Amino acid sequence: MSAAAAGTWKLGDLEVNRIGYGAMRLTGNGMAGNSDGPPIDRDLAVDLLRRAIDQGVNHIDTASFYFSPLRSANELINRALSSRRDDAVVVTKVGPGRDPSGEWYAMARPDQLRGQVEENLRQLGRDHLDVVNLRRNGRDTHSVAEHFGALTELREAGLIRHLGLSNVGPEHVTEARSMAPVVCVQNSYGLDARGADESGLVDLCGELGIAFVPFFAVSGLRREAAAGQERDDRVRTVARAHGVTPAQVRLAWTLHRGPHVLAIPGTADPAHLDENIAAGALRLAPEELELLDAPTGGGERAGGGASGGRGASA
């Protein structure tokens, strides 16, 4: 079992396997605070990250604001990769922020982004960041030019290798690409939340050779909340046919969306990690994809809940 079974894609000049890992769940604290819980033991978290690397996961998603009173995702990654820095591409994000107490503060100003980049560098123990995504405030409809321009300057200064975007629309991709190359776009996307299909963003990224990296691909509308019983009859049907979990079907459906679509499922459970990686080898038949692709009308029995698996990093 290897993450390589899902195939590869390039983030600029950095080739990664299409099954990656999202580190948010290692901290016991979610983006919106609704997945709070005790973090796993520090040594177990480090071992989990190394287990992922050993199985071919070479794309890790993180952020300096992924932390709880006891854990920092960046510092766990730093420890896990201390002697293996060349074994994984680490993708982080800037824009939002939290104070030491965990309270969120307003979107950083362009002139504050350097401080956020340097904080990621310090926590990760790096002299440059592989990929930095500008994460836009979802309620902000303004241009990303000033913020992305500030990151472009940091890229030119050597602090950042490649740039990406998160929580954006097609217009933001076009705007950012006029300033510097964009290697990836992270947006919420999955069977239950297909806004990136409706906007054309998934297809646009494919046409431009940009990686599209869904978050909440498994948990869907439940976001960081604890996963519940799978409520989509279609997902259960396909899962039974293959002898796999509903979470694996959801991940496989996402990967079937295009060769440029990556996955970053997060988990603190070694068994779930193995299942997520194995999902990269799951091939869905055309009729199964047609079944899953069909509109459901938003009913509770079809797409109204999350799988009995794991969520993904945001």
mmCIF file of N, CA, C and O in Angstrom, residues 80-139:
data_model
loop_
_atom_site.group_PDB
_atom_site.id
_atom_site.type_symbol
_atom_site.label_atom_id
_atom_site.label_comp_id
_atom_site.label_asym_id
_atom_site.label_seq_id
_atom_site.Cartn_x
_atom_site.Cartn_y
_atom_site.Cartn_z
ATOM 1 N N ALA A 80 8.863 15.503 13.264
ATOM 2 C CA ALA A 80 8.750 14.274 12.481
ATOM 3 C C ALA A 80 9.707 14.258 11.296
ATOM 4 O O ALA A 80 10.222 13.201 10.904
ATOM 5 N N LEU A 81 9.943 15.435 10.702
ATOM 6 C CA LEU A 81 10.772 15.508 9.496
ATOM 7 C C LEU A 81 12.181 16.006 9.778
ATOM 8 O O LEU A 81 12.902 16.371 8.853
ATOM 9 N N SER A 82 12.579 16.009 11.041
ATOM 10 C CA SER A 82 13.874 16.590 11.404
ATOM 11 C C SER A 82 15.033 15.999 10.624
ATOM 12 O O SER A 82 15.987 16.702 10.282
ATOM 13 N N SER A 83 14.973 14.714 10.317
ATOM 14 C CA SER A 83 16.045 14.071 9.549
ATOM 15 C C SER A 83 15.579 13.656 8.162
ATOM 16 O O SER A 83 16.286 12.939 7.456
ATOM 17 N N ARG A 84 14.385 14.150 7.752
ATOM 18 C CA ARG A 84 13.801 13.709 6.472
ATOM 19 C C ARG A 84 13.193 14.890 5.722
ATOM 20 O O ARG A 84 12.156 14.763 5.109
ATOM 21 N N ARG A 85 13.842 16.018 5.775
ATOM 22 C CA ARG A 85 13.251 17.232 5.214
ATOM 23 C C ARG A 85 13.024 17.143 3.715
ATOM 24 O O ARG A 85 12.169 17.842 3.176
ATOM 25 N N ASP A 86 13.781 16.311 3.028
ATOM 26 C CA ASP A 86 13.620 16.193 1.581
ATOM 27 C C ASP A 86 12.553 15.174 1.196
ATOM 28 O O ASP A 86 12.302 14.965 0.009
ATOM 29 N N ASP A 87 11.935 14.541 2.189
ATOM 30 C CA ASP A 87 10.975 13.472 1.900
ATOM 31 C C ASP A 87 9.554 13.963 1.709
ATOM 32 O O ASP A 87 8.677 13.178 1.333
ATOM 33 N N ALA A 88 9.289 15.241 1.994
ATOM 34 C CA ALA A 88 7.914 15.737 1.880
ATOM 35 C C ALA A 88 7.892 17.207 1.513
ATOM 36 O O ALA A 88 8.751 17.982 1.942
ATOM 37 N N VAL A 89 6.908 17.573 0.703
ATOM 38 C CA VAL A 89 6.612 18.972 0.397
ATOM 39 C C VAL A 89 5.628 19.460 1.454
ATOM 40 O O VAL A 89 4.557 18.871 1.626
ATOM 41 N N VAL A 90 5.987 20.500 2.166
ATOM 42 C CA VAL A 90 5.121 21.045 3.208
ATOM 43 C C VAL A 90 4.462 22.317 2.668
ATOM 44 O O VAL A 90 5.130 23.257 2.260
ATOM 45 N N VAL A 91 3.135 22.309 2.674
ATOM 46 C CA VAL A 91 2.349 23.433 2.176
ATOM 47 C C VAL A 91 1.662 24.100 3.363
ATOM 48 O O VAL A 91 0.937 23.446 4.119
ATOM 49 N N THR A 92 1.896 25.376 3.534
ATOM 50 C CA THR A 92 1.259 26.098 4.625
ATOM 51 C C THR A 92 0.421 27.240 4.066
ATOM 52 O O THR A 92 0.336 27.419 2.843
ATOM 53 N N LYS A 93 -0.220 27.992 4.939
ATOM 54 C CA LYS A 93 -1.092 29.059 4.463
ATOM 55 C C LYS A 93 -1.007 30.260 5.399
ATOM 56 O O LYS A 93 -0.723 30.103 6.599
ATOM 57 N N VAL A 94 -1.252 31.422 4.852
ATOM 58 C CA VAL A 94 -1.220 32.664 5.625
ATOM 59 C C VAL A 94 -2.445 33.495 5.264
ATOM 60 O O VAL A 94 -3.111 33.246 4.270
ATOM 61 N N GLY A 95 -2.691 34.479 6.085
ATOM 62 C CA GLY A 95 -3.853 35.359 5.900
ATOM 63 C C GLY A 95 -4.622 35.452 7.190
ATOM 64 O O GLY A 95 -4.579 36.473 7.883
ATOM 65 N N PRO A 96 -5.332 34.365 7.594
ATOM 66 C CA PRO A 96 -5.981 34.369 8.902
ATOM 67 C C PRO A 96 -4.930 34.239 10.000
ATOM 68 O O PRO A 96 -3.771 33.886 9.734
ATOM 69 N N GLY A 97 -5.328 34.478 11.229
ATOM 70 C CA GLY A 97 -4.411 34.307 12.338
ATOM 71 C C GLY A 97 -5.146 34.172 13.644
ATOM 72 O O GLY A 97 -6.330 34.520 13.750
ATOM 73 N N ARG A 98 -4.450 33.659 14.650
ATOM 74 C CA ARG A 98 -5.013 33.501 15.987
ATOM 75 C C ARG A 98 -4.003 34.024 16.994
ATOM 76 O O ARG A 98 -2.788 33.854 16.816
ATOM 77 N N ASP A 99 -4.506 34.620 18.060
ATOM 78 C CA ASP A 99 -3.599 35.076 19.103
ATOM 79 C C ASP A 99 -3.238 33.884 19.987
ATOM 80 O O ASP A 99 -3.780 32.781 19.812
ATOM 81 N N PRO A 100 -2.305 34.049 20.928
ATOM 82 C CA PRO A 100 -1.858 32.906 21.738
ATOM 83 C C PRO A 100 -2.975 32.193 22.488
ATOM 84 O O PRO A 100 -2.854 31.003 22.795
ATOM 85 N N SER A 101 -4.064 32.905 22.775
ATOM 86 C CA SER A 101 -5.177 32.271 23.481
ATOM 87 C C SER A 101 -6.045 31.434 22.542
ATOM 88 O O SER A 101 -6.932 30.711 22.987
ATOM 89 N N GLY A 102 -5.792 31.556 21.236
ATOM 90 C CA GLY A 102 -6.577 30.810 20.261
ATOM 91 C C GLY A 102 -7.664 31.612 19.594
ATOM 92 O O GLY A 102 -8.322 31.123 18.667
ATOM 93 N N GLU A 103 -7.869 32.851 20.022
ATOM 94 C CA GLU A 103 -8.909 33.687 19.427
ATOM 95 C C GLU A 103 -8.483 34.141 18.032
ATOM 96 O O GLU A 103 -7.331 34.527 17.814
ATOM 97 N N TRP A 104 -9.442 34.114 17.119
ATOM 98 C CA TRP A 104 -9.160 34.562 15.757
ATOM 99 C C TRP A 104 -9.123 36.080 15.690
ATOM 100 O O TRP A 104 -9.884 36.759 16.376
ATOM 101 N N TYR A 105 -8.232 36.602 14.883
ATOM 102 C CA TYR A 105 -8.247 38.031 14.629
ATOM 103 C C TYR A 105 -8.452 38.288 13.148
ATOM 104 O O TYR A 105 -8.458 37.350 12.337
ATOM 105 N N ALA A 106 -8.623 39.526 12.782
ATOM 106 C CA ALA A 106 -8.968 39.886 11.411
ATOM 107 C C ALA A 106 -7.882 39.446 10.439
ATOM 108 O O ALA A 106 -6.725 39.235 10.814
ATOM 109 N N MET A 107 -8.286 39.337 9.183
ATOM 110 C CA MET A 107 -7.344 38.991 8.123
ATOM 111 C C MET A 107 -6.115 39.902 8.202
ATOM 112 O O MET A 107 -6.224 41.113 8.393
ATOM 113 N N ALA A 108 -4.945 39.291 8.098
ATOM 114 C CA ALA A 108 -3.705 40.064 8.166
ATOM 115 C C ALA A 108 -3.646 41.094 7.041
ATOM 116 O O ALA A 108 -4.127 40.851 5.933
ATOM 117 N N ARG A 109 -3.060 42.235 7.326
ATOM 118 C CA ARG A 109 -2.786 43.217 6.281
ATOM 119 C C ARG A 109 -1.632 42.702 5.423
ATOM 120 O O ARG A 109 -0.832 41.876 5.869
ATOM 121 N N PRO A 110 -1.505 43.201 4.200
ATOM 122 C CA PRO A 110 -0.381 42.763 3.357
ATOM 123 C C PRO A 110 0.971 42.914 4.032
ATOM 124 O O PRO A 110 1.833 42.031 3.911
ATOM 125 N N ASP A 111 1.154 44.004 4.797
ATOM 126 C CA ASP A 111 2.456 44.224 5.438
ATOM 127 C C ASP A 111 2.676 43.313 6.643
ATOM 128 O O ASP A 111 3.778 43.280 7.207
ATOM 129 N N GLN A 112 1.648 42.556 7.049
ATOM 130 C CA GLN A 112 1.800 41.619 8.160
ATOM 131 C C GLN A 112 2.091 40.193 7.695
ATOM 132 O O GLN A 112 2.391 39.323 8.519
ATOM 133 N N LEU A 113 2.027 39.967 6.396
ATOM 134 C CA LEU A 113 2.205 38.608 5.892
ATOM 135 C C LEU A 113 3.633 38.106 6.085
ATOM 136 O O LEU A 113 3.852 36.912 6.298
ATOM 137 N N ARG A 114 4.621 39.004 6.009
ATOM 138 C CA ARG A 114 5.990 38.566 6.232
ATOM 139 C C ARG A 114 6.140 37.961 7.634
ATOM 140 O O ARG A 114 6.803 36.929 7.810
ATOM 141 N N GLY A 115 5.507 38.581 8.631
ATOM 142 C CA GLY A 115 5.568 38.047 9.983
ATOM 143 C C GLY A 115 4.965 36.652 10.063
ATOM 144 O O GLY A 115 5.492 35.772 10.763
ATOM 145 N N GLN A 116 3.854 36.431 9.340
ATOM 146 C CA GLN A 116 3.237 35.105 9.342
ATOM 147 C C GLN A 116 4.131 34.084 8.639
ATOM 148 O O GLN A 116 4.255 32.936 9.080
ATOM 149 N N VAL A 117 4.754 34.494 7.540
ATOM 150 C CA VAL A 117 5.676 33.602 6.840
ATOM 151 C C VAL A 117 6.850 33.239 7.743
ATOM 152 O O VAL A 117 7.252 32.067 7.851
ATOM 153 N N GLU A 118 7.404 34.233 8.425
ATOM 154 C CA GLU A 118 8.544 33.978 9.302
ATOM 155 C C GLU A 118 8.156 33.095 10.487
ATOM 156 O O GLU A 118 8.968 32.283 10.946
ATOM 157 N N GLU A 119 6.921 33.227 10.966
ATOM 158 C CA GLU A 119 6.461 32.352 12.043
ATOM 159 C C GLU A 119 6.399 30.902 11.567
ATOM 160 O O GLU A 119 6.803 29.976 12.280
ATOM 161 N N ASN A 120 5.910 30.689 10.348
ATOM 162 C CA ASN A 120 5.906 29.337 9.783
ATOM 163 C C ASN A 120 7.322 28.805 9.619
ATOM 164 O O ASN A 120 7.602 27.640 9.904
ATOM 165 N N LEU A 121 8.222 29.642 9.151
ATOM 166 C CA LEU A 121 9.620 29.229 8.999
ATOM 167 C C LEU A 121 10.203 28.786 10.340
ATOM 168 O O LEU A 121 10.878 27.746 10.424
ATOM 169 N N ARG A 122 9.959 29.578 11.375
ATOM 170 C CA ARG A 122 10.504 29.255 12.693
ATOM 171 C C ARG A 122 9.932 27.941 13.218
ATOM 172 O O ARG A 122 10.667 27.067 13.684
ATOM 173 N N GLN A 123 8.612 27.790 13.134
ATOM 174 C CA GLN A 123 7.983 26.593 13.678
ATOM 175 C C GLN A 123 8.384 25.335 12.912
ATOM 176 O O GLN A 123 8.534 24.263 13.499
ATOM 177 N N LEU A 124 8.531 25.466 11.605
ATOM 178 C CA LEU A 124 8.871 24.308 10.775
ATOM 179 C C LEU A 124 10.377 24.052 10.711
ATOM 180 O O LEU A 124 10.804 23.022 10.202
ATOM 181 N N GLY A 125 11.170 24.994 11.211
ATOM 182 C CA GLY A 125 12.614 24.816 11.196
ATOM 183 C C GLY A 125 13.203 24.846 9.800
ATOM 184 O O GLY A 125 14.134 24.107 9.487
ATOM 185 N N ARG A 126 12.686 25.732 8.967
ATOM 186 C CA ARG A 126 13.128 25.803 7.565
ATOM 187 C C ARG A 126 13.730 27.164 7.258
ATOM 188 O O ARG A 126 13.450 28.161 7.943
ATOM 189 N N ASP A 127 14.528 27.209 6.181
ATOM 190 C CA ASP A 127 15.033 28.506 5.726
ATOM 191 C C ASP A 127 14.205 29.051 4.574
ATOM 192 O O ASP A 127 14.383 30.194 4.154
ATOM 193 N N HIS A 128 13.310 28.226 4.036
ATOM 194 C CA HIS A 128 12.324 28.699 3.059
ATOM 195 C C HIS A 128 11.128 27.758 3.111
ATOM 196 O O HIS A 128 11.242 26.623 3.591
ATOM 197 N N LEU A 129 9.979 28.224 2.660
ATOM 198 C CA LEU A 129 8.760 27.429 2.645
ATOM 199 C C LEU A 129 8.512 26.892 1.244
ATOM 200 O O LEU A 129 8.650 27.618 0.262
ATOM 201 N N ASP A 130 8.149 25.610 1.146
ATOM 202 C CA ASP A 130 7.930 24.989 -0.164
ATOM 203 C C ASP A 130 6.795 25.671 -0.921
ATOM 204 O O ASP A 130 6.957 26.080 -2.072
ATOM 205 N N VAL A 131 5.638 25.749 -0.281
ATOM 206 C CA VAL A 131 4.458 26.368 -0.897
ATOM 207 C C VAL A 131 3.710 27.149 0.182
ATOM 208 O O VAL A 131 3.498 26.632 1.285
ATOM 209 N N VAL A 132 3.319 28.364 -0.140
ATOM 210 C CA VAL A 132 2.494 29.162 0.762
ATOM 211 C C VAL A 132 1.213 29.538 0.029
ATOM 212 O O VAL A 132 1.247 30.124 -1.062
ATOM 213 N N ASN A 133 0.083 29.186 0.627
ATOM 214 C CA ASN A 133 -1.218 29.564 0.084
ATOM 215 C C ASN A 133 -1.722 30.829 0.770
ATOM 216 O O ASN A 133 -1.704 30.910 2.006
ATOM 217 N N LEU A 134 -2.163 31.783 -0.006
ATOM 218 C CA LEU A 134 -2.889 32.920 0.546
ATOM 219 C C LEU A 134 -4.329 32.479 0.755
ATOM 220 O O LEU A 134 -5.045 32.191 -0.207
ATOM 221 N N ARG A 135 -4.729 32.384 2.016
ATOM 222 C CA ARG A 135 -6.111 31.993 2.314
ATOM 223 C C ARG A 135 -6.956 33.238 2.466
ATOM 224 O O ARG A 135 -6.726 34.069 3.350
ATOM 225 N N ARG A 136 -7.956 33.366 1.601
ATOM 226 C CA ARG A 136 -8.826 34.530 1.605
ATOM 227 C C ARG A 136 -9.934 34.356 2.625
ATOM 228 O O ARG A 136 -10.435 33.250 2.850
ATOM 229 N N ASN A 137 -10.321 35.447 3.256
ATOM 230 C CA ASN A 137 -11.498 35.449 4.112
ATOM 231 C C ASN A 137 -12.723 35.206 3.238
ATOM 232 O O ASN A 137 -12.975 35.934 2.276
ATOM 233 N N GLY A 138 -13.494 34.184 3.566
ATOM 234 C CA GLY A 138 -14.620 33.802 2.709
ATOM 235 C C GLY A 138 -15.670 34.879 2.553
ATOM 236 O O GLY A 138 -16.422 34.864 1.578
ATOM 237 N N ARG A 139 -15.746 35.812 3.499
ATOM 238 C CA ARG A 139 -16.752 36.871 3.410
ATOM 239 C C ARG A 139 -16.221 38.098 2.671
ATOM 240 O O ARG A 139 -16.947 39.063 2.462
#
